PDB file of C-alpha atoms and ligand atoms in Angstrom:
ATOM      1  CA  MET A 272      -6.218  22.800   8.937  1.00  0.00           C
ATOM      2  CA  TRP A 273      -5.439  19.093   8.811  1.00  0.00           C
ATOM      3  CA  GLY A 274      -7.985  16.453   9.664  1.00  0.00           C
ATOM      4  CA  THR A 275     -11.189  18.400   9.128  1.00  0.00           C
ATOM      5  CA  GLN A 276     -12.583  16.541   6.088  1.00  0.00           C
ATOM      6  CA  MET A 277     -14.508  13.636   7.649  1.00  0.00           C
ATOM      7  CA  SER A 278     -16.425  11.178   5.494  1.00  0.00           C
ATOM      8  CA  VAL A 279     -19.701   9.539   6.490  1.00  0.00           C
ATOM      9  CA  HIS A 280     -17.790   6.269   6.917  1.00  0.00           C
ATOM     10  CA  ALA A 281     -14.960   7.818   8.964  1.00  0.00           C
ATOM     11  CA  ASN A 282     -16.694   6.663  12.126  1.00  0.00           C
ATOM     12  CA  ALA A 283     -16.976   3.069  10.942  1.00  0.00           C
ATOM     13  CA  LYS A 284     -15.794   0.905  13.808  1.00  0.00           C
ATOM     14  CA  LYS A 285     -13.891  -1.366  11.486  1.00  0.00           C
ATOM     15  CA  VAL A 286     -13.422  -0.862   7.778  1.00  0.00           C
ATOM     16  CA  THR A 287     -14.335  -3.889   5.670  1.00  0.00           C
ATOM     17  CA  THR A 288     -14.276  -4.564   1.954  1.00  0.00           C
ATOM     18  CA  HIS A 289     -18.020  -3.783   2.026  1.00  0.00           C
ATOM     19  CA  THR A 290     -17.356  -0.368   3.594  1.00  0.00           C
ATOM     20  CA  LEU A 291     -15.118   0.446   0.621  1.00  0.00           C
ATOM     21  CA  GLN A 292     -17.771  -0.608  -1.857  1.00  0.00           C
ATOM     22  CA  GLU A 293     -20.362   1.531  -0.045  1.00  0.00           C
ATOM     23  CA  MET A 294     -17.926   4.442  -0.125  1.00  0.00           C
ATOM     24  CA  LYS A 295     -17.612   4.140  -3.891  1.00  0.00           C
ATOM     25  CA  ARG A 296     -21.395   4.089  -4.255  1.00  0.00           C
ATOM     26  CA  ALA A 297     -21.679   7.152  -1.984  1.00  0.00           C
ATOM     27  CA  GLY A 298     -18.915   8.986  -3.870  1.00  0.00           C
ATOM     28  CA  GLU A 299     -16.676   9.159  -0.762  1.00  0.00           C
ATOM     29  CA  LYS A 300     -12.944   9.007  -1.411  1.00  0.00           C
ATOM     30  CA  ILE A 301     -11.041   6.058   0.068  1.00  0.00           C
ATOM     31  CA  THR A 302      -7.727   6.709   1.841  1.00  0.00           C
ATOM     32  CA  MET A 303      -4.937   4.138   1.836  1.00  0.00           C
ATOM     33  CA  LEU A 304      -1.322   4.282   3.077  1.00  0.00           C
ATOM     34  CA  THR A 305       1.350   1.662   3.511  1.00  0.00           C
ATOM     35  CA  ALA A 306       2.764   0.559   6.874  1.00  0.00           C
ATOM     36  CA  TYR A 307       5.201  -2.168   7.796  1.00  0.00           C
ATOM     37  CA  ASP A 308       5.786  -1.901  11.549  1.00  0.00           C
ATOM     38  CA  TYR A 309       3.828  -1.635  14.804  1.00  0.00           C
ATOM     39  CA  SER A 310       4.681   1.939  15.852  1.00  0.00           C
ATOM     40  CA  LEU A 311       3.922   3.685  12.567  1.00  0.00           C
ATOM     41  CA  ALA A 312       0.909   1.481  11.825  1.00  0.00           C
ATOM     42  CA  LYS A 313      -0.580   2.619  15.140  1.00  0.00           C
ATOM     43  CA  LEU A 314      -0.203   6.274  14.145  1.00  0.00           C
ATOM     44  CA  VAL A 315      -1.539   5.671  10.645  1.00  0.00           C
ATOM     45  CA  ASP A 316      -4.604   3.908  12.037  1.00  0.00           C
ATOM     46  CA  ARG A 317      -5.106   6.668  14.606  1.00  0.00           C
ATOM     47  CA  GLY A 318      -4.922   9.206  11.753  1.00  0.00           C
ATOM     48  CA  GLY A 319      -8.054   7.633  10.299  1.00  0.00           C
ATOM     49  CA  VAL A 320      -6.852   6.031   7.096  1.00  0.00           C
ATOM     50  CA  ASP A 321      -9.354   3.521   5.684  1.00  0.00           C
ATOM     51  CA  VAL A 322      -6.921   0.913   4.347  1.00  0.00           C
ATOM     52  CA  ILE A 323      -3.403   0.021   5.471  1.00  0.00           C
ATOM     53  CA  LEU A 324      -1.375  -1.751   2.822  1.00  0.00           C
ATOM     54  CA  VAL A 325       1.443  -3.931   4.072  1.00  0.00           C
ATOM     55  CA  GLY A 326       3.185  -3.354   0.760  1.00  0.00           C
ATOM     56  CA  ASP A 327       6.103  -5.253  -0.661  1.00  0.00           C
ATOM     57  CA  SER A 328       7.568  -1.741  -1.004  1.00  0.00           C
ATOM     58  CA  ALA A 329       8.948  -2.764   2.413  1.00  0.00           C
ATOM     59  CA  SER A 330      11.719  -4.166   0.235  1.00  0.00           C
ATOM     60  CA  ASN A 331      12.675  -0.589  -0.750  1.00  0.00           C
ATOM     61  CA  VAL A 332      11.896   1.498   2.311  1.00  0.00           C
ATOM     62  CA  MET A 333      12.561  -0.989   5.115  1.00  0.00           C
ATOM     63  CA  ALA A 334      15.267  -3.201   3.620  1.00  0.00           C
ATOM     64  CA  GLY A 335      16.995  -0.747   1.262  1.00  0.00           C
ATOM     65  CA  ARG A 336      16.722  -2.907  -1.846  1.00  0.00           C
ATOM     66  CA  ASP A 337      16.294  -1.572  -5.398  1.00  0.00           C
ATOM     67  CA  THR A 338      13.279  -3.727  -6.284  1.00  0.00           C
ATOM     68  CA  THR A 339      10.427  -5.609  -4.615  1.00  0.00           C
ATOM     69  CA  VAL A 340      11.444  -8.892  -6.263  1.00  0.00           C
ATOM     70  CA  PRO A 341      13.447 -10.360  -3.323  1.00  0.00           C
ATOM     71  CA  MET A 342      10.578 -10.157  -0.810  1.00  0.00           C
ATOM     72  CA  SER A 343       9.553 -13.546   0.575  1.00  0.00           C
ATOM     73  CA  LEU A 344       6.319 -14.816   2.056  1.00  0.00           C
ATOM     74  CA  GLU A 345       8.028 -14.895   5.468  1.00  0.00           C
ATOM     75  CA  HIS A 346       9.052 -11.218   5.139  1.00  0.00           C
ATOM     76  CA  MET A 347       5.485 -10.200   4.264  1.00  0.00           C
ATOM     77  CA  ILE A 348       3.976 -12.254   7.082  1.00  0.00           C
ATOM     78  CA  TYR A 349       6.415 -10.730   9.590  1.00  0.00           C
ATOM     79  CA  HIS A 350       5.583  -7.145   8.548  1.00  0.00           C
ATOM     80  CA  ALA A 351       1.844  -7.885   8.495  1.00  0.00           C
ATOM     81  CA  GLN A 352       1.980  -9.397  12.002  1.00  0.00           C
ATOM     82  CA  CYS A 353       3.632  -6.198  13.298  1.00  0.00           C
ATOM     83  CA  VAL A 354       0.968  -4.040  11.639  1.00  0.00           C
ATOM     84  CA  GLU A 355      -1.938  -6.212  12.738  1.00  0.00           C
ATOM     85  CA  ARG A 356      -1.001  -5.817  16.424  1.00  0.00           C
ATOM     86  CA  ALA A 357      -1.334  -2.040  16.063  1.00  0.00           C
ATOM     87  CA  VAL A 358      -4.511  -1.597  14.065  1.00  0.00           C
ATOM     88  CA  ASP A 359      -8.050  -1.184  15.420  1.00  0.00           C
ATOM     89  CA  ARG A 360      -9.977   0.332  12.515  1.00  0.00           C
ATOM     90  CA  ALA A 361      -8.339   0.125   9.099  1.00  0.00           C
ATOM     91  CA  LEU A 362      -8.711  -2.744   6.664  1.00  0.00           C
ATOM     92  CA  ILE A 363      -5.304  -4.465   6.415  1.00  0.00           C
ATOM     93  CA  VAL A 364      -4.318  -5.592   2.915  1.00  0.00           C
ATOM     94  CA  VAL A 365      -1.138  -7.640   2.530  1.00  0.00           C
ATOM     95  CA  ASP A 366       0.878  -7.783  -0.693  1.00  0.00           C
ATOM     96  CA  MET A 367       1.552 -11.287  -1.985  1.00  0.00           C
ATOM     97  CA  PRO A 368       5.271 -11.264  -2.819  1.00  0.00           C
ATOM     98  CA  PHE A 369       6.810 -12.102  -6.175  1.00  0.00           C
ATOM     99  CA  GLY A 370       6.902 -15.863  -6.747  1.00  0.00           C
ATOM    100  CA  SER A 371       4.134 -16.705  -4.291  1.00  0.00           C
ATOM    101  CA  TYR A 372       1.204 -16.713  -6.747  1.00  0.00           C
ATOM    102  CA  GLN A 373       2.316 -16.517 -10.399  1.00  0.00           C
ATOM    103  CA  GLY A 374       1.989 -19.564 -12.596  1.00  0.00           C
ATOM    104  CA  ASN A 375       0.447 -22.039 -10.151  1.00  0.00           C
ATOM    105  CA  SER A 376      -2.924 -21.391  -8.562  1.00  0.00           C
ATOM    106  CA  ALA A 377      -2.469 -24.147  -5.952  1.00  0.00           C
ATOM    107  CA  ILE A 378       0.701 -22.438  -4.687  1.00  0.00           C
ATOM    108  CA  ALA A 379      -1.127 -19.092  -4.826  1.00  0.00           C
ATOM    109  CA  LEU A 380      -3.904 -20.413  -2.596  1.00  0.00           C
ATOM    110  CA  GLU A 381      -1.403 -21.953  -0.179  1.00  0.00           C
ATOM    111  CA  SER A 382       0.497 -18.628   0.027  1.00  0.00           C
ATOM    112  CA  ALA A 383      -2.680 -16.604   0.580  1.00  0.00           C
ATOM    113  CA  ILE A 384      -3.868 -18.972   3.303  1.00  0.00           C
ATOM    114  CA  ARG A 385      -0.495 -18.655   5.088  1.00  0.00           C
ATOM    115  CA  ILE A 386      -0.756 -14.859   4.972  1.00  0.00           C
ATOM    116  CA  MET A 387      -4.292 -14.880   6.367  1.00  0.00           C
ATOM    117  CA  LYS A 388      -3.659 -17.479   9.093  1.00  0.00           C
ATOM    118  CA  GLU A 389      -0.219 -16.332  10.230  1.00  0.00           C
ATOM    119  CA  SER A 390      -0.483 -12.550   9.920  1.00  0.00           C
ATOM    120  CA  GLY A 391      -4.054 -11.696  10.803  1.00  0.00           C
ATOM    121  CA  GLY A 392      -4.355  -9.487   7.697  1.00  0.00           C
ATOM    122  CA  HIS A 393      -7.808  -9.059   6.177  1.00  0.00           C
ATOM    123  CA  ALA A 394      -7.117  -9.331   2.424  1.00  0.00           C
ATOM    124  CA  VAL A 395      -4.330  -9.872  -0.098  1.00  0.00           C
ATOM    125  CA  LYS A 396      -3.142  -7.886  -3.122  1.00  0.00           C
ATOM    126  CA  LEU A 397      -1.733  -9.417  -6.323  1.00  0.00           C
ATOM    127  CA  GLU A 398      -0.151  -7.691  -9.329  1.00  0.00           C
ATOM    128  CA  GLY A 399      -1.446  -8.457 -12.825  1.00  0.00           C
ATOM    129  CA  GLY A 400      -4.529  -9.125 -14.938  1.00  0.00           C
ATOM    130  CA  SER A 401      -5.575 -12.018 -17.190  1.00  0.00           C
ATOM    131  CA  GLU A 402      -2.261 -13.859 -16.591  1.00  0.00           C
ATOM    132  CA  ILE A 403      -3.058 -14.414 -12.912  1.00  0.00           C
ATOM    133  CA  VAL A 404      -6.853 -14.636 -12.923  1.00  0.00           C
ATOM    134  CA  GLU A 405      -6.779 -18.373 -12.224  1.00  0.00           C
ATOM    135  CA  SER A 406      -4.790 -17.730  -9.023  1.00  0.00           C
ATOM    136  CA  ILE A 407      -7.144 -14.890  -8.054  1.00  0.00           C
ATOM    137  CA  SER A 408     -10.238 -17.067  -8.566  1.00  0.00           C
ATOM    138  CA  ARG A 409      -8.773 -19.894  -6.505  1.00  0.00           C
ATOM    139  CA  ILE A 410      -7.869 -17.541  -3.629  1.00  0.00           C
ATOM    140  CA  LEU A 411     -11.336 -15.973  -3.771  1.00  0.00           C
ATOM    141  CA  SER A 412     -12.942 -19.421  -3.701  1.00  0.00           C
ATOM    142  CA  ALA A 413     -11.402 -19.912  -0.247  1.00  0.00           C
ATOM    143  CA  GLY A 414     -13.173 -16.769   0.991  1.00  0.00           C
ATOM    144  CA  ILE A 415     -10.061 -14.560   0.966  1.00  0.00           C
ATOM    145  CA  PRO A 416     -10.724 -11.025  -0.338  1.00  0.00           C
ATOM    146  CA  VAL A 417      -8.430  -9.963  -3.194  1.00  0.00           C
ATOM    147  CA  MET A 418      -7.330  -6.492  -4.279  1.00  0.00           C
ATOM    148  CA  GLY A 419      -5.953  -6.277  -7.833  1.00  0.00           C
ATOM    149  CA  HIS A 420      -3.056  -4.097  -9.030  1.00  0.00           C
ATOM    150  CA  LEU A 421      -2.721  -2.904 -12.646  1.00  0.00           C
ATOM    151  CA  GLY A 422      -0.620  -0.387 -14.573  1.00  0.00           C
ATOM    152  CA  LEU A 423       2.930  -0.196 -13.264  1.00  0.00           C
ATOM    153  CA  THR A 424       3.463  -3.529 -11.527  1.00  0.00           C
ATOM    154  CA  PRO A 425       6.850  -3.272  -9.771  1.00  0.00           C
ATOM    155  CA  GLN A 426       7.274  -7.049  -9.432  1.00  0.00           C
ATOM    156  CA  SER A 427       7.602  -7.132 -13.263  1.00  0.00           C
ATOM    157  CA  ILE A 428      10.374  -4.514 -13.358  1.00  0.00           C
ATOM    158  CA  TYR A 429      12.751  -6.820 -15.203  1.00  0.00           C
ATOM    159  CA  LYS A 430      10.148  -7.359 -17.958  1.00  0.00           C
ATOM    160  CA  PHE A 431       9.432  -3.628 -18.452  1.00  0.00           C
ATOM    161  CA  GLY A 432      12.897  -2.294 -17.636  1.00  0.00           C
ATOM    162  CA  THR A 433      11.707   1.052 -16.211  1.00  0.00           C
ATOM    163  CA  TYR A 434       9.314   2.535 -13.659  1.00  0.00           C
ATOM    164  CA  THR A 435       7.798   5.001 -16.155  1.00  0.00           C
ATOM    165  CA  VAL A 436       4.087   5.647 -16.741  1.00  0.00           C
ATOM    166  CA  ARG A 437       2.267   2.618 -18.156  1.00  0.00           C
ATOM    167  CA  ALA A 438      -0.630   2.241 -20.647  1.00  0.00           C
ATOM    168  CA  LYS A 439       0.094   5.405 -22.642  1.00  0.00           C
ATOM    169  CA  GLN A 440      -0.121   3.452 -25.896  1.00  0.00           C
ATOM    170  CA  GLU A 441      -3.508   2.290 -27.191  1.00  0.00           C
ATOM    171  CA  ALA A 442      -2.791  -1.453 -27.040  1.00  0.00           C
ATOM    172  CA  GLU A 443      -1.595  -1.339 -23.442  1.00  0.00           C
ATOM    173  CA  ALA A 444      -4.531   0.880 -22.442  1.00  0.00           C
ATOM    174  CA  ALA A 445      -6.953  -1.569 -24.073  1.00  0.00           C
ATOM    175  CA  LYS A 446      -5.372  -4.453 -22.159  1.00  0.00           C
ATOM    176  CA  LEU A 447      -5.667  -2.512 -18.893  1.00  0.00           C
ATOM    177  CA  ILE A 448      -9.365  -1.837 -19.536  1.00  0.00           C
ATOM    178  CA  ALA A 449      -9.946  -5.532 -20.318  1.00  0.00           C
ATOM    179  CA  ASP A 450      -7.917  -6.636 -17.261  1.00  0.00           C
ATOM    180  CA  ALA A 451      -9.879  -4.339 -14.930  1.00  0.00           C
ATOM    181  CA  LYS A 452     -13.106  -5.941 -16.161  1.00  0.00           C
ATOM    182  CA  ILE A 453     -11.611  -9.423 -15.716  1.00  0.00           C
ATOM    183  CA  LEU A 454     -10.614  -8.612 -12.112  1.00  0.00           C
ATOM    184  CA  GLU A 455     -14.051  -7.172 -11.389  1.00  0.00           C
ATOM    185  CA  ASP A 456     -15.794 -10.234 -12.890  1.00  0.00           C
ATOM    186  CA  ALA A 457     -13.481 -12.581 -10.962  1.00  0.00           C
ATOM    187  CA  GLY A 458     -14.652 -10.947  -7.713  1.00  0.00           C
ATOM    188  CA  CYS A 459     -11.814  -8.616  -6.613  1.00  0.00           C
ATOM    189  CA  PHE A 460     -13.111  -6.039  -4.116  1.00  0.00           C
ATOM    190  CA  ALA A 461     -10.890  -3.184  -5.404  1.00  0.00           C
ATOM    191  CA  ILE A 462      -8.030  -2.472  -7.827  1.00  0.00           C
ATOM    192  CA  VAL A 463      -4.896  -0.329  -7.448  1.00  0.00           C
ATOM    193  CA  PHE A 464      -3.950   1.641 -10.573  1.00  0.00           C
ATOM    194  CA  GLU A 465      -0.293   2.612 -10.465  1.00  0.00           C
ATOM    195  CA  LYS A 466       1.217   5.273 -12.739  1.00  0.00           C
ATOM    196  CA  ILE A 467      -1.264   5.377 -15.604  1.00  0.00           C
ATOM    197  CA  PRO A 468      -2.728   8.406 -17.431  1.00  0.00           C
ATOM    198  CA  ALA A 469      -5.427  10.195 -15.412  1.00  0.00           C
ATOM    199  CA  ASP A 470      -7.949  10.030 -18.280  1.00  0.00           C
ATOM    200  CA  LEU A 471      -7.609   6.265 -18.535  1.00  0.00           C
ATOM    201  CA  ALA A 472      -7.975   5.833 -14.754  1.00  0.00           C
ATOM    202  CA  LYS A 473     -11.122   8.003 -14.856  1.00  0.00           C
ATOM    203  CA  GLN A 474     -12.604   6.032 -17.742  1.00  0.00           C
ATOM    204  CA  VAL A 475     -12.048   2.663 -16.046  1.00  0.00           C
ATOM    205  CA  SER A 476     -13.124   3.912 -12.593  1.00  0.00           C
ATOM    206  CA  GLU A 477     -16.441   4.946 -14.135  1.00  0.00           C
ATOM    207  CA  ALA A 478     -16.824   1.698 -16.066  1.00  0.00           C
ATOM    208  CA  ILE A 479     -16.396  -0.763 -13.186  1.00  0.00           C
ATOM    209  CA  SER A 480     -18.416  -1.072  -9.997  1.00  0.00           C
ATOM    210  CA  ILE A 481     -15.526  -1.885  -7.618  1.00  0.00           C
ATOM    211  CA  PRO A 482     -13.371   0.868  -6.087  1.00  0.00           C
ATOM    212  CA  THR A 483     -10.157   1.949  -7.810  1.00  0.00           C
ATOM    213  CA  ILE A 484      -7.253   3.243  -5.721  1.00  0.00           C
ATOM    214  CA  GLY A 485      -4.731   5.384  -7.572  1.00  0.00           C
ATOM    215  CA  ILE A 486      -1.043   6.092  -7.111  1.00  0.00           C
ATOM    216  CA  GLY A 487       0.078   8.369  -9.911  1.00  0.00           C
ATOM    217  CA  ALA A 488      -3.292   7.812 -11.622  1.00  0.00           C
ATOM    218  CA  GLY A 489      -4.959  11.214 -11.211  1.00  0.00           C
ATOM    219  CA  SER A 490      -7.785  12.453  -9.018  1.00  0.00           C
ATOM    220  CA  ASP A 491     -10.702  10.495 -10.481  1.00  0.00           C
ATOM    221  CA  CYS A 492      -9.902   7.155  -8.889  1.00  0.00           C
ATOM    222  CA  ASP A 493     -12.197   6.232  -6.005  1.00  0.00           C
ATOM    223  CA  GLY A 494      -9.293   6.512  -3.578  1.00  0.00           C
ATOM    224  CA  GLN A 495      -5.589   7.263  -3.284  1.00  0.00           C
ATOM    225  CA  VAL A 496      -2.583   5.427  -1.860  1.00  0.00           C
ATOM    226  CA  LEU A 497       0.969   6.571  -1.097  1.00  0.00           C
ATOM    227  CA  VAL A 498       3.980   4.862   0.420  1.00  0.00           C
ATOM    228  CA  LEU A 499       4.146   6.151   4.009  1.00  0.00           C
ATOM    229  CA  HIS A 500       7.898   6.809   4.080  1.00  0.00           C
ATOM    230  CA  ASP A 501       7.618   8.856   0.874  1.00  0.00           C
ATOM    231  CA  MET A 502       4.718  11.050   2.042  1.00  0.00           C
ATOM    232  CA  LEU A 503       6.375  11.618   5.434  1.00  0.00           C
ATOM    233  CA  GLY A 504       9.596  12.763   3.740  1.00  0.00           C
ATOM    234  CA  ILE A 505      11.701   9.992   5.293  1.00  0.00           C
ATOM    235  CA  THR A 506      12.803   8.829   1.832  1.00  0.00           C
ATOM    236  CA  THR A 507      14.046  11.775  -0.204  1.00  0.00           C
ATOM    237  CA  ASP A 508      15.904  10.030  -3.023  1.00  0.00           C
ATOM    238  CA  PHE A 509      12.538   9.258  -4.674  1.00  0.00           C
ATOM    239  CA  SER A 510      10.595  12.228  -6.053  1.00  0.00           C
ATOM    240  CA  PRO A 511       8.056  11.192  -8.681  1.00  0.00           C
ATOM    241  CA  ARG A 512       5.608  13.820  -9.897  1.00  0.00           C
ATOM    242  CA  PHE A 513       2.670  12.110  -8.168  1.00  0.00           C
ATOM    243  CA  LEU A 514       4.211  12.282  -4.686  1.00  0.00           C
ATOM    244  CA  ARG A 515       3.040  14.934  -2.225  1.00  0.00           C
ATOM    245  CA  ARG A 516       5.249  15.193   0.881  1.00  0.00           C
ATOM    246  CA  TYR A 517       3.345  16.090   4.059  1.00  0.00           C
ATOM    247  CA  LEU A 518       6.389  16.227   6.330  1.00  0.00           C
ATOM    248  CA  ASP A 519      10.129  16.631   6.034  1.00  0.00           C
ATOM    249  CA  LEU A 520      11.112  13.917   8.488  1.00  0.00           C
ATOM    250  CA  GLU A 521      14.523  13.340   6.923  1.00  0.00           C
ATOM    251  CA  ASN A 522      15.682  16.773   8.090  1.00  0.00           C
ATOM    252  CA  GLN A 523      13.708  16.667  11.341  1.00  0.00           C
ATOM    253  CA  ILE A 524      15.092  13.265  12.324  1.00  0.00           C
ATOM    254  CA  THR A 525      18.687  13.945  11.335  1.00  0.00           C
ATOM    255  CA  GLY A 526      18.403  17.343  13.100  1.00  0.00           C
ATOM    256  CA  ALA A 527      17.159  15.665  16.283  1.00  0.00           C
ATOM    257  CA  VAL A 528      19.952  13.091  16.130  1.00  0.00           C
ATOM    258  CA  GLU A 529      22.563  15.838  15.630  1.00  0.00           C
ATOM    259  CA  GLN A 530      21.161  17.772  18.600  1.00  0.00           C
ATOM    260  CA  TYR A 531      21.200  14.633  20.780  1.00  0.00           C
ATOM    261  CA  CYS A 532      24.841  13.919  19.867  1.00  0.00           C
ATOM    262  CA  GLN A 533      25.750  17.521  20.657  1.00  0.00           C
ATOM    263  CA  ASP A 534      23.927  17.393  24.026  1.00  0.00           C
ATOM    264  CA  VAL A 535      25.609  14.132  25.068  1.00  0.00           C
ATOM    265  CA  ARG A 536      29.048  15.307  23.969  1.00  0.00           C
ATOM    266  CA  SER A 537      28.687  18.654  25.775  1.00  0.00           C
ATOM    267  CA  GLY A 538      27.408  17.009  28.976  1.00  0.00           C
ATOM    268  CA  ASP A 539      24.049  18.830  28.658  1.00  0.00           C
ATOM    269  CA  PHE A 540      22.160  15.505  28.532  1.00  0.00           C
ATOM    270  CA  PRO A 541      21.145  14.089  30.901  1.00  0.00           C
ATOM    271  CA  ASN A 542      20.583  16.939  33.373  1.00  0.00           C
ATOM    272  CA  SER A 543      19.687  16.488  37.053  1.00  0.00           C
ATOM    273  CA  GLU A 544      15.947  16.238  36.312  1.00  0.00           C
ATOM    274  CA  GLU A 545      16.638  13.469  33.838  1.00  0.00           C
ATOM    275  CA  SER A 546      18.659  11.509  36.424  1.00  0.00           C
ATOM    276  CA  TYR A 547      17.668   9.361  39.422  1.00  0.00           C
TER     277      TYR A 547
HETATM  278  O1  KIV B 163       3.974  -2.138  -2.293  1.00  0.00           O
HETATM  279  C1  KIV B 163       3.375  -1.053  -2.340  1.00  0.00           C
HETATM  280  O2  KIV B 163       3.638  -0.118  -1.581  1.00  0.00           O
HETATM  281  C2  KIV B 163       2.323  -0.889  -3.338  1.00  0.00           C
HETATM  282  C3  KIV B 163       1.745   0.478  -3.520  1.00  0.00           C
HETATM  283  C4  KIV B 163       2.679   1.325  -4.280  1.00  0.00           C
HETATM  284  C5  KIV B 163       0.403   0.435  -4.127  1.00  0.00           C
HETATM  285  O3  KIV B 163       1.971  -1.821  -3.991  1.00  0.00           O
END
C-alpha cells in the first residue's frame, strides 16, 4: 500500500538543509520531486516529499520547449512564487536558469538574491563543478544555501549534444569525483547526480558527507528526484530507463475530457441537481 514507509524525519514541521544532512547521517532516504504551480505543489507537499525542486524543467513540461536553455530569471521566480504559496513543509529549492550565474560571480549573487527575495524559495541549485565554484562561493557567502548538480547538466546540452548517460569514461568520472569534492568543500548542502553510472554514484555518495540526490544514478544515492509530470504519466513522450510512472494521467485526463465533451453534447451535463 502507498504511503506506509515513514521516516523518522517525516514528521519534521519544516524540512531544512540541516534536516537533509541529519537524514544522510541517519541513513534515511531523501525524497524530492519537482513542482512549478500552486495546485500541484500543494498536493506534492501534502504527500510528504522532503524537497520540492522548482526545476528549470518547467521549460519542457510547462512551456513545451525542447531544452531548458531559454528559461529566464523572471520565469523561475514566477514558478517559485506559485509553489511557495502552496508549501508548508518541504524545503523549496529553485533552479538558477542558464545565463544567470555562469562566468560572473557578481551576476550570480545578484540572481540568487533576486530568487530568494522575490520568490520566497529556501535555496538555489546550479549546474556544474569547478567552472562555477566562484559563483557558488559568492552565493554561499551571502547566506544562501546552494545545491549542486553534476553528471548530465541539461543547460549544457549544446556542448554535449545528447542527453545520454554521463561519466562512463574514466576521465569524466574522475572529474565528477573531483567536482563533488569541490562542491562539498565550497559548502553546498547537497548535490544532484543526473544520469551517471550507479557504481560511480555509490562511490561518491560514500566519499562525501553531504547528501546526494539521484535521477538515473542508481539506488545508492542518499535520495531520489523525479520530474513530477513524468512520474504522474502526464508526459508520455519521454521514457528514459530511470523513470518509474506512478500514474497514467495522460489517459485519465484525456478520458475525463472526452467524457465531459460527450456529456455536454448529449445534454447529460448539467442535470437538474447541477443547476440552480
Ligand atoms: O530541472 C529539473 O527538473 C532538474 C531535475 C531533473 C533534477 O534539474
